[in-house]
mmCIF file of C-alpha atoms and ligand atoms in Angstrom:
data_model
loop_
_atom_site.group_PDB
_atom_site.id
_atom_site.type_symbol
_atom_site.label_atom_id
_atom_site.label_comp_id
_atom_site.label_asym_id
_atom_site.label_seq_id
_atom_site.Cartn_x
_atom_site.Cartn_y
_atom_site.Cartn_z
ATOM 1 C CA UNK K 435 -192.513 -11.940 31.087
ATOM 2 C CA UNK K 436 -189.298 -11.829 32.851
ATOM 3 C CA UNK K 437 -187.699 -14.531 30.822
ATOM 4 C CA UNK K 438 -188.553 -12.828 27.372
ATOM 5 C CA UNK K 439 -186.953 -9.294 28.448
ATOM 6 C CA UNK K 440 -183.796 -11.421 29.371
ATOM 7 C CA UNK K 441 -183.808 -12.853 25.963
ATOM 8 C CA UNK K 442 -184.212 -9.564 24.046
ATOM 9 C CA UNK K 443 -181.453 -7.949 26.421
ATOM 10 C CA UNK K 444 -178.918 -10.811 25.211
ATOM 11 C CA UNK K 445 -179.929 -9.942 21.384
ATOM 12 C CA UNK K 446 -179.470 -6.384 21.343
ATOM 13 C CA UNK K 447 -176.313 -7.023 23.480
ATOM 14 C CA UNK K 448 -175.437 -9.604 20.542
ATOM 15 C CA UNK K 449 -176.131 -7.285 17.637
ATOM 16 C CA UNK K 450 -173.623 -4.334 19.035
ATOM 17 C CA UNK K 451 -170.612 -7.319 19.907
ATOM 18 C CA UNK K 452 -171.465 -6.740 23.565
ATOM 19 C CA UNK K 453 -170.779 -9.564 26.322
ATOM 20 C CA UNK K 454 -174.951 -9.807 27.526
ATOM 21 C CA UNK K 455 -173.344 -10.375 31.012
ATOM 22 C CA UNK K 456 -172.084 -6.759 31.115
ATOM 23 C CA UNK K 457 -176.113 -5.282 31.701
ATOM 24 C CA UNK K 458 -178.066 -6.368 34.612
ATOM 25 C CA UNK K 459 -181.988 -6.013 35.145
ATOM 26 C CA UNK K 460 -183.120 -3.853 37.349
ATOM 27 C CA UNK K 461 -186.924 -5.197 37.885
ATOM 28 C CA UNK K 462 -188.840 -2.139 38.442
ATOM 29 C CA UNK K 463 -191.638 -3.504 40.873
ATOM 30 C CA UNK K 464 -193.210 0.277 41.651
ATOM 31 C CA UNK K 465 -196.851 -0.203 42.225
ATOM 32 C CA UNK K 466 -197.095 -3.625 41.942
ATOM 33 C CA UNK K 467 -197.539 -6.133 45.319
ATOM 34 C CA UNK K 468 -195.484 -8.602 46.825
ATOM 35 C CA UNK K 469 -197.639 -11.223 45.758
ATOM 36 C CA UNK K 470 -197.374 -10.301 42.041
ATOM 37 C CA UNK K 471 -193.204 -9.496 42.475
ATOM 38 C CA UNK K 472 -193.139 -13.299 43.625
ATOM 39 C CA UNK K 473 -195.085 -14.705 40.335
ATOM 40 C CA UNK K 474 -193.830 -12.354 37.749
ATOM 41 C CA UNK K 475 -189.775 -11.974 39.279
ATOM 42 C CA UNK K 476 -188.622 -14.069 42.466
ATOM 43 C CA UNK K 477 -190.186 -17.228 40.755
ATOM 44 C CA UNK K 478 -187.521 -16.995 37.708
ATOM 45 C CA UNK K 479 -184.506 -16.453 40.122
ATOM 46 C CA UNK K 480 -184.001 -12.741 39.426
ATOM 47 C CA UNK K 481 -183.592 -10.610 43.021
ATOM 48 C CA UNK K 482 -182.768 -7.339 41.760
ATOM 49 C CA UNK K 483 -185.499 -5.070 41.935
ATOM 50 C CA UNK K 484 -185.910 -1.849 41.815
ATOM 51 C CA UNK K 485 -188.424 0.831 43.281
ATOM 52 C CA UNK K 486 -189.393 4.858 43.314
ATOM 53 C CA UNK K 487 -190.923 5.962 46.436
ATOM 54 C CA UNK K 488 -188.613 5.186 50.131
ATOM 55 C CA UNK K 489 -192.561 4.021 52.037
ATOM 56 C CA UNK K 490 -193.683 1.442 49.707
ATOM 57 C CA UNK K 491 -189.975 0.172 49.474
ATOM 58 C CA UNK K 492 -189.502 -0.712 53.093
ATOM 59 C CA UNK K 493 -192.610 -2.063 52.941
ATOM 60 C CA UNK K 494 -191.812 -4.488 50.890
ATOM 61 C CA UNK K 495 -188.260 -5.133 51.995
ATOM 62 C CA UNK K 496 -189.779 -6.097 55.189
ATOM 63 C CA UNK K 497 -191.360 -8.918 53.379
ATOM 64 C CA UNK K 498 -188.885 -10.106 50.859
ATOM 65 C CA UNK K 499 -185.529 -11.415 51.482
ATOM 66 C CA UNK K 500 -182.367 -11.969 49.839
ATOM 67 C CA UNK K 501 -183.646 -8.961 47.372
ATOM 68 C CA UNK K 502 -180.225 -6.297 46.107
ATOM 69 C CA UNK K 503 -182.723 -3.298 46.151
ATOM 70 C CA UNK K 504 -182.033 -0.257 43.618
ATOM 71 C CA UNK K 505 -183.458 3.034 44.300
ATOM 72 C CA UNK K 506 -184.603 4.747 41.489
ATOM 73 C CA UNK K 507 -186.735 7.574 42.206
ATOM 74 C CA UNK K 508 -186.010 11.199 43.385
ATOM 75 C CA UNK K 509 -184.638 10.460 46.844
ATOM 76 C CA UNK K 510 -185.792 13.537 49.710
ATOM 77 C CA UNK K 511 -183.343 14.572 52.193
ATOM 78 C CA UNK K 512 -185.694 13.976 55.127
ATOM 79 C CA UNK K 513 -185.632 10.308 53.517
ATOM 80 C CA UNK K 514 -181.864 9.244 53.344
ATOM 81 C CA UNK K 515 -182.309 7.827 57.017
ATOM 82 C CA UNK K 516 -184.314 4.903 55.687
ATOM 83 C CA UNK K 517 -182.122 3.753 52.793
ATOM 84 C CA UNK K 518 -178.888 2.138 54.168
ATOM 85 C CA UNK K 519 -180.532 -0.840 52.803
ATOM 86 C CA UNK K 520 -180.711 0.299 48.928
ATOM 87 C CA UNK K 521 -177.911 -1.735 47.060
ATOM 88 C CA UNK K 522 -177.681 1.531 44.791
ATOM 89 C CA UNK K 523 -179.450 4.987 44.672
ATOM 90 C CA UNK K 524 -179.762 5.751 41.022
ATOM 91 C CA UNK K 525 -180.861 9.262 41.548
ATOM 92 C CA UNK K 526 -178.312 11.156 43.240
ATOM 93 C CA UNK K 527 -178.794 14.896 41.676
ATOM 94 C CA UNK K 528 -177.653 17.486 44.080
ATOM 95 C CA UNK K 529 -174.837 18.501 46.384
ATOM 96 C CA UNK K 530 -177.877 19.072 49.270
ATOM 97 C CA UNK K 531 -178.776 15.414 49.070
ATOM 98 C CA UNK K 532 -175.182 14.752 48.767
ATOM 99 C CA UNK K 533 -174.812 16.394 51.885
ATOM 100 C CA UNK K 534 -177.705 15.025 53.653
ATOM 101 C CA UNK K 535 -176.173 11.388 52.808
ATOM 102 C CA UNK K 536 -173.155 11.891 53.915
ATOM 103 C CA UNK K 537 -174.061 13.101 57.719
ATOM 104 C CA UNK K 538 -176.505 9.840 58.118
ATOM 105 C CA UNK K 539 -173.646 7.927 56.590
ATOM 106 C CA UNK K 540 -171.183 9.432 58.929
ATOM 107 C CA UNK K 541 -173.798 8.945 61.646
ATOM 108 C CA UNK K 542 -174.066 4.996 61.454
ATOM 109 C CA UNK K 543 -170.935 4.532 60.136
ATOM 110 C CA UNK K 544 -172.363 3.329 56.315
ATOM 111 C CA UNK K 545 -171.216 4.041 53.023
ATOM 112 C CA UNK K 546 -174.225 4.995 50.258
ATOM 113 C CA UNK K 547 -173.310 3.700 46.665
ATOM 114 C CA UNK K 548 -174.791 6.185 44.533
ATOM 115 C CA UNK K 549 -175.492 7.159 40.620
ATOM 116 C CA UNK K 550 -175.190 10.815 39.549
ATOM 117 C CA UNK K 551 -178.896 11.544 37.751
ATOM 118 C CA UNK K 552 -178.004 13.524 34.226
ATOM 119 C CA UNK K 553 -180.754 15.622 33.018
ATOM 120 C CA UNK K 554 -179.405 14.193 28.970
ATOM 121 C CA UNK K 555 -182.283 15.777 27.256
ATOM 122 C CA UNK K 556 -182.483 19.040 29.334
ATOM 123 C CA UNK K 557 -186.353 18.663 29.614
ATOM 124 C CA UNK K 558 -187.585 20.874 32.615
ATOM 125 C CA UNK K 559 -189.236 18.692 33.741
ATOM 126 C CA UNK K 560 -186.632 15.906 34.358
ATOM 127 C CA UNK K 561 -184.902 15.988 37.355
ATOM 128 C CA UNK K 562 -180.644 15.531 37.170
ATOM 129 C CA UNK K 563 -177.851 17.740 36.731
ATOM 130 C CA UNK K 564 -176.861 19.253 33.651
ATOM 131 C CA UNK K 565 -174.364 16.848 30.965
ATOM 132 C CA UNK K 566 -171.895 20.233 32.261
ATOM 133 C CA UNK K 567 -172.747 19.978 36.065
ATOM 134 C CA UNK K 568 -171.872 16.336 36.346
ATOM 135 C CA UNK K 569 -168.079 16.356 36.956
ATOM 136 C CA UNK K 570 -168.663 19.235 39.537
ATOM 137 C CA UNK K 571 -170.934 16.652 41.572
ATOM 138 C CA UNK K 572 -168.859 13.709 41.149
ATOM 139 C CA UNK K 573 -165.718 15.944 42.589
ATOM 140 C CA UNK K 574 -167.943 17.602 45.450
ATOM 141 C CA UNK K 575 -168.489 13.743 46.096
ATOM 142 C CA UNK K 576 -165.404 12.553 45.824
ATOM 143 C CA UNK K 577 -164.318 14.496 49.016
ATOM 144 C CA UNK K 578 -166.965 13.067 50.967
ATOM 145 C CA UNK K 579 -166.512 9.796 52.876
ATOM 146 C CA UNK K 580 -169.903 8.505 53.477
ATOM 147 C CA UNK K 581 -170.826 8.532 49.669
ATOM 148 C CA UNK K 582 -169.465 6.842 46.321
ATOM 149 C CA UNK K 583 -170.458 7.703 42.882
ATOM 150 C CA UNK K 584 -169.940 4.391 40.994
ATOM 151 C CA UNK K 585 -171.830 5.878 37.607
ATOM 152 C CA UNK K 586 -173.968 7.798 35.472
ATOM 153 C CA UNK K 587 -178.476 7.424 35.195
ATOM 154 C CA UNK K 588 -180.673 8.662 32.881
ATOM 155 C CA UNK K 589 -184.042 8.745 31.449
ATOM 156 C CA UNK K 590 -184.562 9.416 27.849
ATOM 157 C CA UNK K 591 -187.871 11.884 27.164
ATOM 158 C CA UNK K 592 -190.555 9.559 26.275
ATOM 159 C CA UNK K 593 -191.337 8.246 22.143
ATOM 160 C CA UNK K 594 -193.265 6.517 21.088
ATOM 161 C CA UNK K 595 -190.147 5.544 18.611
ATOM 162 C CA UNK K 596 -187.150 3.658 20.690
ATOM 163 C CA UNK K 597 -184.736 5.417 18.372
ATOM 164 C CA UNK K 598 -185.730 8.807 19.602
ATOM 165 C CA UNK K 599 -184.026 7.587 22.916
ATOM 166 C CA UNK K 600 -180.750 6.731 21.062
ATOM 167 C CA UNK K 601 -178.972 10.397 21.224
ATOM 168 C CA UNK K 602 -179.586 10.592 24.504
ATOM 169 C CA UNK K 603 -178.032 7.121 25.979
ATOM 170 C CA UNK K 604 -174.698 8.074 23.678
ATOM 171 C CA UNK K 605 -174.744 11.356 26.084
ATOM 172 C CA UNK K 606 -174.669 9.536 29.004
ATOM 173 C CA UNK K 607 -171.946 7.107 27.580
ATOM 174 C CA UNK K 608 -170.019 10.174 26.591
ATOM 175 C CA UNK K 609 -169.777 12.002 29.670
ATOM 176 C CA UNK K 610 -169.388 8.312 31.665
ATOM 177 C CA UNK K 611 -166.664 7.609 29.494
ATOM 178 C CA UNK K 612 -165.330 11.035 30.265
ATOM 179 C CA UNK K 613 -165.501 10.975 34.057
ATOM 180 C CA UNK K 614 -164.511 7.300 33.784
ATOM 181 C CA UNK K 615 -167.095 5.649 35.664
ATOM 182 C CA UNK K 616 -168.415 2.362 34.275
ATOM 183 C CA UNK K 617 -171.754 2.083 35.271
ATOM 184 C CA UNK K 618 -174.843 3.434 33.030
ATOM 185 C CA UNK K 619 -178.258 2.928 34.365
ATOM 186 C CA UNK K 620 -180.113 3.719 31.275
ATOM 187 C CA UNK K 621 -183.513 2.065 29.510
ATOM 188 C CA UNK K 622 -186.587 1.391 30.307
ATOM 189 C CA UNK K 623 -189.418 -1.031 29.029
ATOM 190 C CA UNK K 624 -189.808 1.160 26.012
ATOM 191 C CA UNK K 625 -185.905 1.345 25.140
ATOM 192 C CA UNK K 626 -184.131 -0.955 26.779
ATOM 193 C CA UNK K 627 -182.531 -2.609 23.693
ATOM 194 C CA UNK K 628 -181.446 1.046 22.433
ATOM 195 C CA UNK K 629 -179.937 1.583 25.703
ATOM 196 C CA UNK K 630 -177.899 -1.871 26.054
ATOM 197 C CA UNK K 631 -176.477 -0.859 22.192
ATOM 198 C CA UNK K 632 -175.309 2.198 23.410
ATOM 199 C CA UNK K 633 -173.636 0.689 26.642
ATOM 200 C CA UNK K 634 -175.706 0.894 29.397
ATOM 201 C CA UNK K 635 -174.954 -1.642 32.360
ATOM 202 C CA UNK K 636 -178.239 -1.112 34.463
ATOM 203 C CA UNK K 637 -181.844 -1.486 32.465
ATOM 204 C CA UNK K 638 -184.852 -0.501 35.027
ATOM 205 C CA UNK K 639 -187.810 -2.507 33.438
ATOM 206 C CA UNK K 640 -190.865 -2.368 35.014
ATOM 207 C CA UNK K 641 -194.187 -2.175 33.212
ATOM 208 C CA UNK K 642 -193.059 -4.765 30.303
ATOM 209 C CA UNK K 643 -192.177 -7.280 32.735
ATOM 210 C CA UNK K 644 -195.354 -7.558 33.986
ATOM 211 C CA UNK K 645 -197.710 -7.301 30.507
HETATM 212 C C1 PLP V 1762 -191.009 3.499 36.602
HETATM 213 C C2 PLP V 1762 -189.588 3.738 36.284
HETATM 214 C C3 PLP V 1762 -188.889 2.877 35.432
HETATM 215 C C4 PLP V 1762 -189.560 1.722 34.712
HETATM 216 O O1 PLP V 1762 -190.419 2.214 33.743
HETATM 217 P P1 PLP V 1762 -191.209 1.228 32.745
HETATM 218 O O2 PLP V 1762 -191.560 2.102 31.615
HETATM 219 O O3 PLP V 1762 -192.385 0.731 33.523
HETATM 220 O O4 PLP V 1762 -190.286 0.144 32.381
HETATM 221 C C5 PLP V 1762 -187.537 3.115 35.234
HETATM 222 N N1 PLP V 1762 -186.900 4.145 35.824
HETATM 223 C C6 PLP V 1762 -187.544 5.001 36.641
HETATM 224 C C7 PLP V 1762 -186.777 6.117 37.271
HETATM 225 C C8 PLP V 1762 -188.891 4.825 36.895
HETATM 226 O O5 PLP V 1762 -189.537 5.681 37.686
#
């Protein structure tokens, strides 16, 4: 339940000397309906959400309002044209997508807030640039004018054991604290109070919030 995760993101903020305020909850609502979002996430007040896949977002952003949608999954080129909605895109990962933002941007005049996506754990099958890639991206970026890079995102390689994440959220930190950019979207329902010890900002919980 929603107001359980909030409580266990304000201890592990509490156990590291961190100000609970500083990470938000990203409500991960992929594969779940509107009618469940509204009992398990609109009814407690909490209108950030977060989803994967562009279709089944606009669906539901046609039927919920006042929601800041997060984009979280690995965003297509061919889909940029539907997301000048998306409060953030978490998963920004190459200079082609880059790209492919910035002409739709320039087209209706709208600036995309974006996340670079670092592959921390170099797992093939993770998508994100390299830990040594990332400044490249963020300085391709920075001479765009359609697209902002605001922070880092990551997902740990799933364990069973939280603490197996905990290597990989101090590499994100790292490298945000080297490019200077504040914002860390990093832990899931599994390691979400890891992630908030190590810094992150931005927790995308989904499953837990709906056990
Ligand atoms: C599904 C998903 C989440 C949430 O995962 P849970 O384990 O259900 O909390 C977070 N981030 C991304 C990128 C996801 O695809």
């Amino acid at each position: 339940m929603l107001p359980s995760i909030l409580e266990r993101m304000s201890a592990a903020a509490h156990r590291v000397g961190r100000d609970p305020t500083e990470t938000a909850l990203v409500a991960v609502t992929k594969g779940r309906t509107v009618g469940e979002i509204e009992s398990e996430v609109l009814r407690y007040g909490h209108h950030i959400l977060g989803e994967n896949r562009v279709q089944e977002w606009r669906k539901k952003a046609f039927e919920l309002e006042g929601v800041e949608w997060h984009l979280i999954g690995n965003l297509q080129r061919n889909k940029v044209k539907y997301c000048t909605g998306a409060h953030l895109i978490h998963s920004l990962n190459s200079k082609r997508l880059a790209d492919a933002l910035e002409a739709y941007g320039e087209k209706r005049d709208h600036l995309f807030r974006t996340l670079i996506e670092v592959n921390v754990s170099g797992e093939v099958s993770k998508q994100g640039v390299d830990p040594e890639g990332a400044p490249e991206l963020l300085r391709y970026v920075r001479s765009l004018d359609h697209v902002t890079v605001e922070g880092l995102m990551c997902m740990a390689p799933y364990h069973p054991d939280p603490e197996a994440a905990r290597p990989s959220f101090r590499t994100l930190r790292v490298l945000g604290e080297r490019l200077k950019l504040d914002v860390l979207s990093m832990g899931m329902s599994s390691d979400f109070e890891v992630a908030i010890e190590e810094g992150s900002t931005l927790v995308r919980v989904g499953s837990a919030l709906f056990e």
